[in-house]
């Protein structure tokens, strides 16, 4: 079945003019370019993260403390002493 569909598609493509084929290729190239740009942005973001992490490794070798989120030193409140209203 796949063989027949492929041969039909090739026959149909042979009927089209060169301009239509060029327009189709242009559209496909434009779509691929958009996807490549998105992937390059992801790679750039990941590379930046790697650079930041490597700086942390260098600092750890030097003996510095781990960077990151600050610990939360707030005292916890005990809410169990509140009177409950049953009305």
PDB file of N, CA and C in Angstrom:
ATOM      1  N   UNK A   1       0.821  -1.189   0.000  1.00  0.00           N
ATOM      2  CA  UNK A   1       0.000   0.000   0.000  1.00  0.00           C
ATOM      3  C   UNK A   1       0.866   1.254   0.000  1.00  0.00           C
ATOM      4  N   UNK A   2       1.909   1.229   0.844  1.00  0.00           N
ATOM      5  CA  UNK A   2       2.797   2.380   0.926  1.00  0.00           C
ATOM      6  C   UNK A   2       3.493   2.626  -0.412  1.00  0.00           C
ATOM      7  N   UNK A   3       3.838   1.548  -1.079  1.00  0.00           N
ATOM      8  CA  UNK A   3       4.504   1.643  -2.380  1.00  0.00           C
ATOM      9  C   UNK A   3       3.587   2.323  -3.403  1.00  0.00           C
ATOM     10  N   UNK A   4       2.307   1.966  -3.377  1.00  0.00           N
ATOM     11  CA  UNK A   4       1.361   2.556  -4.316  1.00  0.00           C
ATOM     12  C   UNK A   4       1.118   4.031  -4.020  1.00  0.00           C
ATOM     13  N   UNK A   5       1.021   4.362  -2.734  1.00  0.00           N
ATOM     14  CA  UNK A   5       0.837   5.767  -2.371  1.00  0.00           C
ATOM     15  C   UNK A   5       2.046   6.609  -2.774  1.00  0.00           C
ATOM     16  N   UNK A   6       3.237   6.041  -2.584  1.00  0.00           N
ATOM     17  CA  UNK A   6       4.444   6.767  -2.965  1.00  0.00           C
ATOM     18  C   UNK A   6       4.512   6.968  -4.470  1.00  0.00           C
ATOM     19  N   UNK A   7       4.184   5.948  -5.226  1.00  0.00           N
ATOM     20  CA  UNK A   7       4.219   6.083  -6.683  1.00  0.00           C
ATOM     21  C   UNK A   7       3.150   7.071  -7.163  1.00  0.00           C
ATOM     22  N   UNK A   8       1.972   7.056  -6.518  1.00  0.00           N
ATOM     23  CA  UNK A   8       0.926   8.012  -6.870  1.00  0.00           C
ATOM     24  C   UNK A   8       1.383   9.435  -6.557  1.00  0.00           C
ATOM     25  N   UNK A   9       2.010   9.609  -5.403  1.00  0.00           N
ATOM     26  CA  UNK A   9       2.504  10.938  -5.016  1.00  0.00           C
ATOM     27  C   UNK A   9       3.555  11.434  -6.007  1.00  0.00           C
ATOM     28  N   UNK A  10       4.473  10.559  -6.404  1.00  0.00           N
ATOM     29  CA  UNK A  10       5.499  10.952  -7.380  1.00  0.00           C
ATOM     30  C   UNK A  10       4.872  11.300  -8.727  1.00  0.00           C
ATOM     31  N   UNK A  11       3.859  10.542  -9.153  1.00  0.00           N
ATOM     32  CA  UNK A  11       3.173  10.843 -10.408  1.00  0.00           C
ATOM     33  C   UNK A  11       2.481  12.196 -10.314  1.00  0.00           C
ATOM     34  N   UNK A  12       1.840  12.462  -9.183  1.00  0.00           N
ATOM     35  CA  UNK A  12       1.145  13.726  -8.986  1.00  0.00           C
ATOM     36  C   UNK A  12       2.141  14.892  -8.933  1.00  0.00           C
ATOM     37  N   UNK A  13       3.277  14.650  -8.336  1.00  0.00           N
ATOM     38  CA  UNK A  13       4.295  15.688  -8.235  1.00  0.00           C
ATOM     39  C   UNK A  13       4.889  16.004  -9.613  1.00  0.00           C
ATOM     40  N   UNK A  14       4.983  14.990 -10.462  1.00  0.00           N
ATOM     41  CA  UNK A  14       5.498  15.213 -11.811  1.00  0.00           C
ATOM     42  C   UNK A  14       4.547  16.084 -12.643  1.00  0.00           C
ATOM     43  N   UNK A  15       3.271  16.093 -12.302  1.00  0.00           N
ATOM     44  CA  UNK A  15       2.308  16.915 -13.029  1.00  0.00           C
ATOM     45  C   UNK A  15       2.414  18.394 -12.659  1.00  0.00           C
ATOM     46  N   UNK A  16       2.968  18.691 -11.498  1.00  0.00           N
ATOM     47  CA  UNK A  16       3.056  20.083 -11.055  1.00  0.00           C
ATOM     48  C   UNK A  16       4.198  20.789 -11.781  1.00  0.00           C
ATOM     49  N   UNK A  17       4.104  22.097 -11.831  1.00  0.00           N
ATOM     50  CA  UNK A  17       5.129  22.877 -12.505  1.00  0.00           C
ATOM     51  C   UNK A  17       6.287  23.133 -11.555  1.00  0.00           C
ATOM     52  N   UNK A  18       7.350  23.647 -12.121  1.00  0.00           N
ATOM     53  CA  UNK A  18       8.551  23.935 -11.349  1.00  0.00           C
ATOM     54  C   UNK A  18       8.288  25.026 -10.316  1.00  0.00           C
ATOM     55  N   UNK A  19       7.445  26.003 -10.664  1.00  0.00           N
ATOM     56  CA  UNK A  19       7.123  27.078  -9.716  1.00  0.00           C
ATOM     57  C   UNK A  19       6.429  26.534  -8.464  1.00  0.00           C
ATOM     58  N   UNK A  20       5.510  25.605  -8.664  1.00  0.00           N
ATOM     59  CA  UNK A  20       4.802  25.036  -7.517  1.00  0.00           C
ATOM     60  C   UNK A  20       5.745  24.227  -6.639  1.00  0.00           C
ATOM     61  N   UNK A  21       6.663  23.501  -7.265  1.00  0.00           N
ATOM     62  CA  UNK A  21       7.636  22.732  -6.493  1.00  0.00           C
ATOM     63  C   UNK A  21       8.562  23.673  -5.718  1.00  0.00           C
ATOM     64  N   UNK A  22       8.959  24.779  -6.330  1.00  0.00           N
ATOM     65  CA  UNK A  22       9.828  25.744  -5.655  1.00  0.00           C
ATOM     66  C   UNK A  22       9.101  26.380  -4.477  1.00  0.00           C
ATOM     67  N   UNK A  23       7.828  26.682  -4.643  1.00  0.00           N
ATOM     68  CA  UNK A  23       7.047  27.271  -3.554  1.00  0.00           C
ATOM     69  C   UNK A  23       6.913  26.280  -2.397  1.00  0.00           C
ATOM     70  N   UNK A  24       6.710  25.022  -2.731  1.00  0.00           N
ATOM     71  CA  UNK A  24       6.606  23.993  -1.702  1.00  0.00           C
ATOM     72  C   UNK A  24       7.922  23.853  -0.939  1.00  0.00           C
ATOM     73  N   UNK A  25       9.026  23.847  -1.662  1.00  0.00           N
ATOM     74  CA  UNK A  25      10.336  23.747  -1.019  1.00  0.00           C
ATOM     75  C   UNK A  25      10.625  24.974  -0.154  1.00  0.00           C
ATOM     76  N   UNK A  26      10.220  26.133  -0.629  1.00  0.00           N
ATOM     77  CA  UNK A  26      10.430  27.361   0.142  1.00  0.00           C
ATOM     78  C   UNK A  26       9.658  27.303   1.463  1.00  0.00           C
ATOM     79  N   UNK A  27       8.423  26.849   1.418  1.00  0.00           N
ATOM     80  CA  UNK A  27       7.617  26.729   2.632  1.00  0.00           C
ATOM     81  C   UNK A  27       8.215  25.736   3.616  1.00  0.00           C
ATOM     82  N   UNK A  28       8.690  24.618   3.091  1.00  0.00           N
ATOM     83  CA  UNK A  28       9.298  23.607   3.964  1.00  0.00           C
ATOM     84  C   UNK A  28      10.589  24.134   4.583  1.00  0.00           C
ATOM     85  N   UNK A  29      11.395  24.836   3.787  1.00  0.00           N
ATOM     86  CA  UNK A  29      12.643  25.401   4.301  1.00  0.00           C
ATOM     87  C   UNK A  29      12.359  26.450   5.372  1.00  0.00           C
ATOM     88  N   UNK A  30      11.327  27.232   5.174  1.00  0.00           N
ATOM     89  CA  UNK A  30      10.959  28.259   6.157  1.00  0.00           C
ATOM     90  C   UNK A  30      10.531  27.616   7.475  1.00  0.00           C
ATOM     91  N   UNK A  31       9.747  26.547   7.394  1.00  0.00           N
ATOM     92  CA  UNK A  31       9.325  25.831   8.596  1.00  0.00           C
ATOM     93  C   UNK A  31      10.520  25.230   9.328  1.00  0.00           C
ATOM     94  N   UNK A  32      11.408  24.615   8.580  1.00  0.00           N
ATOM     95  CA  UNK A  32      12.595  24.015   9.197  1.00  0.00           C
ATOM     96  C   UNK A  32      13.473  25.072   9.847  1.00  0.00           C
ATOM     97  N   UNK A  33      13.600  26.231   9.216  1.00  0.00           N
ATOM     98  CA  UNK A  33      14.411  27.310   9.769  1.00  0.00           C
ATOM     99  C   UNK A  33      13.836  27.768  11.106  1.00  0.00           C
ATOM    100  N   UNK A  34      12.518  27.860  11.187  1.00  0.00           N
ATOM    101  CA  UNK A  34      11.875  28.241  12.444  1.00  0.00           C
ATOM    102  C   UNK A  34      12.171  27.235  13.549  1.00  0.00           C
ATOM    103  N   UNK A  35      12.129  25.954  13.222  1.00  0.00           N
ATOM    104  CA  UNK A  35      12.423  24.911  14.209  1.00  0.00           C
ATOM    105  C   UNK A  35      13.887  24.956  14.633  1.00  0.00           C
ATOM    106  N   UNK A  36      14.780  25.208  13.684  1.00  0.00           N
ATOM    107  CA  UNK A  36      16.212  25.290  14.004  1.00  0.00           C
ATOM    108  C   UNK A  36      16.475  26.464  14.940  1.00  0.00           C
ATOM    109  N   UNK A  37      15.818  27.583  14.712  1.00  0.00           N
ATOM    110  CA  UNK A  37      15.997  28.757  15.568  1.00  0.00           C
ATOM    111  C   UNK A  37      15.530  28.455  16.983  1.00  0.00           C
ATOM    112  N   UNK A  38      14.397  27.774  17.117  1.00  0.00           N
ATOM    113  CA  UNK A  38      13.905  27.408  18.446  1.00  0.00           C
ATOM    114  C   UNK A  38      14.914  26.506  19.163  1.00  0.00           C
ATOM    115  N   UNK A  39      15.441  25.529  18.441  1.00  0.00           N
ATOM    116  CA  UNK A  39      16.400  24.605  19.047  1.00  0.00           C
ATOM    117  C   UNK A  39      17.687  25.319  19.438  1.00  0.00           C
ATOM    118  N   UNK A  40      18.131  26.261  18.622  1.00  0.00           N
ATOM    119  CA  UNK A  40      19.342  27.006  18.962  1.00  0.00           C
ATOM    120  C   UNK A  40      19.142  27.848  20.219  1.00  0.00           C
ATOM    121  N   UNK A  41      17.946  28.391  20.405  1.00  0.00           N
ATOM    122  CA  UNK A  41      17.660  29.134  21.629  1.00  0.00           C
ATOM    123  C   UNK A  41      17.737  28.210  22.839  1.00  0.00           C
ATOM    124  N   UNK A  42      17.205  26.983  22.690  1.00  0.00           N
ATOM    125  CA  UNK A  42      17.282  26.014  23.784  1.00  0.00           C
ATOM    126  C   UNK A  42      18.735  25.645  24.088  1.00  0.00           C
ATOM    127  N   UNK A  43      19.530  25.468  23.050  1.00  0.00           N
ATOM    128  CA  UNK A  43      20.938  25.119  23.235  1.00  0.00           C
ATOM    129  C   UNK A  43      21.677  26.260  23.921  1.00  0.00           C
ATOM    130  N   UNK A  44      21.374  27.487  23.541  1.00  0.00           N
ATOM    131  CA  UNK A  44      22.009  28.650  24.157  1.00  0.00           C
ATOM    132  C   UNK A  44      21.686  28.704  25.645  1.00  0.00           C
ATOM    133  N   UNK A  45      20.422  28.454  25.975  1.00  0.00           N
ATOM    134  CA  UNK A  45      20.004  28.472  27.377  1.00  0.00           C
ATOM    135  C   UNK A  45      20.713  27.365  28.159  1.00  0.00           C
ATOM    136  N   UNK A  46      20.818  26.179  27.575  1.00  0.00           N
ATOM    137  CA  UNK A  46      21.477  25.065  28.245  1.00  0.00           C
ATOM    138  C   UNK A  46      22.972  25.334  28.416  1.00  0.00           C
ATOM    139  N   UNK A  47      23.598  25.935  27.406  1.00  0.00           N
ATOM    140  CA  UNK A  47      25.027  26.242  27.492  1.00  0.00           C
ATOM    141  C   UNK A  47      25.287  27.276  28.582  1.00  0.00           C
ATOM    142  N   UNK A  48      24.389  28.239  28.711  1.00  0.00           N
ATOM    143  CA  UNK A  48      24.533  29.243  29.763  1.00  0.00           C
ATOM    144  C   UNK A  48      24.436  28.579  31.130  1.00  0.00           C
ATOM    145  N   UNK A  49      23.527  27.630  31.269  1.00  0.00           N
ATOM    146  CA  UNK A  49      23.381  26.901  32.520  1.00  0.00           C
ATOM    147  C   UNK A  49      24.642  26.092  32.830  1.00  0.00           C
ATOM    148  N   UNK A  50      25.247  25.496  31.817  1.00  0.00           N
ATOM    149  CA  UNK A  50      26.480  24.729  32.011  1.00  0.00           C
ATOM    150  C   UNK A  50      27.596  25.645  32.489  1.00  0.00           C
ATOM    151  N   UNK A  51      27.692  26.827  31.921  1.00  0.00           N
ATOM    152  CA  UNK A  51      28.725  27.775  32.340  1.00  0.00           C
ATOM    153  C   UNK A  51      28.521  28.160  33.796  1.00  0.00           C
ATOM    154  N   UNK A  52      27.281  28.441  34.184  1.00  0.00           N
ATOM    155  CA  UNK A  52      27.001  28.796  35.578  1.00  0.00           C
ATOM    156  C   UNK A  52      27.355  27.648  36.515  1.00  0.00           C
ATOM    157  N   UNK A  53      27.021  26.431  36.130  1.00  0.00           N
ATOM    158  CA  UNK A  53      27.326  25.273  36.966  1.00  0.00           C
ATOM    159  C   UNK A  53      28.833  25.044  37.072  1.00  0.00           C
ATOM    160  N   UNK A  54      29.564  25.286  35.994  1.00  0.00           N
ATOM    161  CA  UNK A  54      31.017  25.097  36.045  1.00  0.00           C
ATOM    162  C   UNK A  54      31.662  26.119  36.970  1.00  0.00           C
ATOM    163  N   UNK A  55      31.095  27.323  37.046  1.00  0.00           N
ATOM    164  CA  UNK A  55      31.600  28.319  37.995  1.00  0.00           C
ATOM    165  C   UNK A  55      31.399  27.827  39.417  1.00  0.00           C
ATOM    166  N   UNK A  56      30.269  27.160  39.677  1.00  0.00           N
ATOM    167  CA  UNK A  56      30.016  26.608  40.998  1.00  0.00           C
ATOM    168  C   UNK A  56      31.035  25.526  41.352  1.00  0.00           C
ATOM    169  N   UNK A  57      31.415  24.724  40.382  1.00  0.00           N
ATOM    170  CA  UNK A  57      32.408  23.677  40.624  1.00  0.00           C
ATOM    171  C   UNK A  57      33.756  24.307  40.976  1.00  0.00           C
ATOM    172  N   UNK A  58      34.128  25.348  40.256  1.00  0.00           N
ATOM    173  CA  UNK A  58      35.394  26.040  40.536  1.00  0.00           C
ATOM    174  C   UNK A  58      35.368  26.634  41.938  1.00  0.00           C
ATOM    175  N   UNK A  59      34.245  27.229  42.320  1.00  0.00           N
ATOM    176  CA  UNK A  59      34.119  27.792  43.664  1.00  0.00           C
ATOM    177  C   UNK A  59      34.197  26.703  44.729  1.00  0.00           C
ATOM    178  N   UNK A  60      33.613  25.537  44.453  1.00  0.00           N
ATOM    179  CA  UNK A  60      33.665  24.433  45.408  1.00  0.00           C
ATOM    180  C   UNK A  60      35.098  23.948  45.592  1.00  0.00           C
ATOM    181  N   UNK A  61      35.859  23.921  44.528  1.00  0.00           N
ATOM    182  CA  UNK A  61      37.262  23.513  44.622  1.00  0.00           C
ATOM    183  C   UNK A  61      38.034  24.519  45.469  1.00  0.00           C
ATOM    184  N   UNK A  62      37.671  25.784  45.361  1.00  0.00           N
ATOM    185  CA  UNK A  62      38.331  26.827  46.152  1.00  0.00           C
ATOM    186  C   UNK A  62      37.900  26.785  47.621  1.00  0.00           C
ATOM    187  N   UNK A  63      36.831  26.068  47.936  1.00  0.00           N
ATOM    188  CA  UNK A  63      36.380  25.932  49.307  1.00  0.00           C
ATOM    189  C   UNK A  63      35.237  26.839  49.676  1.00  0.00           C
ATOM    190  N   UNK A  64      34.614  27.466  48.723  1.00  0.00           N
ATOM    191  CA  UNK A  64      33.489  28.355  49.022  1.00  0.00           C
ATOM    192  C   UNK A  64      32.227  27.541  49.258  1.00  0.00           C
ATOM    193  N   UNK A  65      31.305  28.130  49.992  1.00  0.00           N
ATOM    194  CA  UNK A  65      30.032  27.471  50.282  1.00  0.00           C
ATOM    195  C   UNK A  65      29.186  27.387  49.017  1.00  0.00           C
ATOM    196  N   UNK A  66      28.227  26.472  49.039  1.00  0.00           N
ATOM    197  CA  UNK A  66      27.327  26.275  47.907  1.00  0.00           C
ATOM    198  C   UNK A  66      26.393  27.472  47.773  1.00  0.00           C
ATOM    199  N   UNK A  67      26.278  27.972  46.558  1.00  0.00           N
ATOM    200  CA  UNK A  67      25.340  29.061  46.308  1.00  0.00           C
ATOM    201  C   UNK A  67      23.968  28.472  46.067  1.00  0.00           C
ATOM    202  N   UNK A  68      22.975  29.308  46.132  1.00  0.00           N
ATOM    203  CA  UNK A  68      21.628  28.833  45.847  1.00  0.00           C
ATOM    204  C   UNK A  68      20.616  29.600  46.662  1.00  0.00           C
ATOM    205  N   UNK A  69      19.526  28.961  46.948  1.00  0.00           N
ATOM    206  CA  UNK A  69      18.453  29.614  47.699  1.00  0.00           C
ATOM    207  C   UNK A  69      18.871  29.798  49.141  1.00  0.00           C
ATOM    208  N   UNK A  70      18.456  30.897  49.692  1.00  0.00           N
ATOM    209  CA  UNK A  70      18.729  31.189  51.094  1.00  0.00           C
ATOM    210  C   UNK A  70      17.810  30.325  51.959  1.00  0.00           C
ATOM    211  N   UNK A  71      18.308  29.827  53.096  1.00  0.00           N
ATOM    212  CA  UNK A  71      17.435  29.039  53.968  1.00  0.00           C
ATOM    213  C   UNK A  71      16.385  29.930  54.623  1.00  0.00           C
ATOM    214  N   UNK A  72      15.260  29.353  54.923  1.00  0.00           N
ATOM    215  CA  UNK A  72      14.155  30.082  55.518  1.00  0.00           C
ATOM    216  C   UNK A  72      14.250  29.930  57.039  1.00  0.00           C
ATOM    217  N   UNK A  73      14.596  31.013  57.738  1.00  0.00           N
ATOM    218  CA  UNK A  73      14.777  30.960  59.181  1.00  0.00           C
ATOM    219  C   UNK A  73      13.561  31.479  59.946  1.00  0.00           C
ATOM    220  N   UNK A  74      12.434  31.598  59.321  1.00  0.00           N
ATOM    221  CA  UNK A  74      11.237  32.082  60.001  1.00  0.00           C
ATOM    222  C   UNK A  74      10.785  31.035  61.019  1.00  0.00           C
ATOM    223  N   UNK A  75      10.282  31.527  62.152  1.00  0.00           N
ATOM    224  CA  UNK A  75       9.777  30.600  63.157  1.00  0.00           C
ATOM    225  C   UNK A  75       8.381  30.156  62.764  1.00  0.00           C
ATOM    226  N   UNK A  76       8.087  28.928  63.064  1.00  0.00           N
ATOM    227  CA  UNK A  76       6.769  28.397  62.747  1.00  0.00           C
ATOM    228  C   UNK A  76       5.804  28.788  63.852  1.00  0.00           C
ATOM    229  N   UNK A  77       4.588  29.099  63.473  1.00  0.00           N
ATOM    230  CA  UNK A  77       3.576  29.455  64.456  1.00  0.00           C
ATOM    231  C   UNK A  77       2.734  28.240  64.771  1.00  0.00           C
ATOM    232  N   UNK A  78       2.265  28.184  66.004  1.00  0.00           N
ATOM    233  CA  UNK A  78       1.420  27.082  66.421  1.00  0.00           C
ATOM    234  C   UNK A  78      -0.026  27.565  66.410  1.00  0.00           C
ATOM    235  N   UNK A  79      -0.789  27.107  65.506  1.00  0.00           N
ATOM    236  CA  UNK A  79      -2.180  27.535  65.360  1.00  0.00           C
ATOM    237  C   UNK A  79      -3.151  26.644  66.120  1.00  0.00           C
ATOM    238  N   UNK A  80      -2.641  25.677  66.841  1.00  0.00           N
ATOM    239  CA  UNK A  80      -3.542  24.742  67.528  1.00  0.00           C
ATOM    240  C   UNK A  80      -4.165  25.363  68.768  1.00  0.00           C
ATOM    241  N   UNK A  81      -3.654  26.482  69.282  1.00  0.00           N
ATOM    242  CA  UNK A  81      -4.182  27.113  70.486  1.00  0.00           C
ATOM    243  C   UNK A  81      -5.391  27.999  70.190  1.00  0.00           C
ATOM    244  N   UNK A  82      -5.721  28.214  68.955  1.00  0.00           N
ATOM    245  CA  UNK A  82      -6.871  29.048  68.613  1.00  0.00           C
ATOM    246  C   UNK A  82      -8.160  28.328  68.964  1.00  0.00           C
ATOM    247  N   UNK A  83      -9.135  29.105  69.420  1.00  0.00           N
ATOM    248  CA  UNK A  83     -10.439  28.534  69.756  1.00  0.00           C
ATOM    249  C   UNK A  83     -11.245  28.312  68.483  1.00  0.00           C
ATOM    250  N   UNK A  84     -11.874  27.179  68.430  1.00  0.00           N
ATOM    251  CA  UNK A  84     -12.691  26.845  67.264  1.00  0.00           C
ATOM    252  C   UNK A  84     -14.129  27.271  67.524  1.00  0.00           C
ATOM    253  N   UNK A  85     -14.759  27.802  66.514  1.00  0.00           N
ATOM    254  CA  UNK A  85     -16.166  28.182  66.609  1.00  0.00           C
ATOM    255  C   UNK A  85     -17.005  27.050  66.060  1.00  0.00           C
ATOM    256  N   UNK A  86     -17.929  26.564  66.882  1.00  0.00           N
ATOM    257  CA  UNK A  86     -18.764  25.458  66.460  1.00  0.00           C
ATOM    258  C   UNK A  86     -20.157  25.933  66.062  1.00  0.00           C
ATOM    259  N   UNK A  87     -20.414  27.180  66.093  1.00  0.00           N
ATOM    260  CA  UNK A  87     -21.748  27.700  65.786  1.00  0.00           C
ATOM    261  C   UNK A  87     -21.964  27.794  64.323  1.00  0.00           C
TER     262      UNK A  87
END
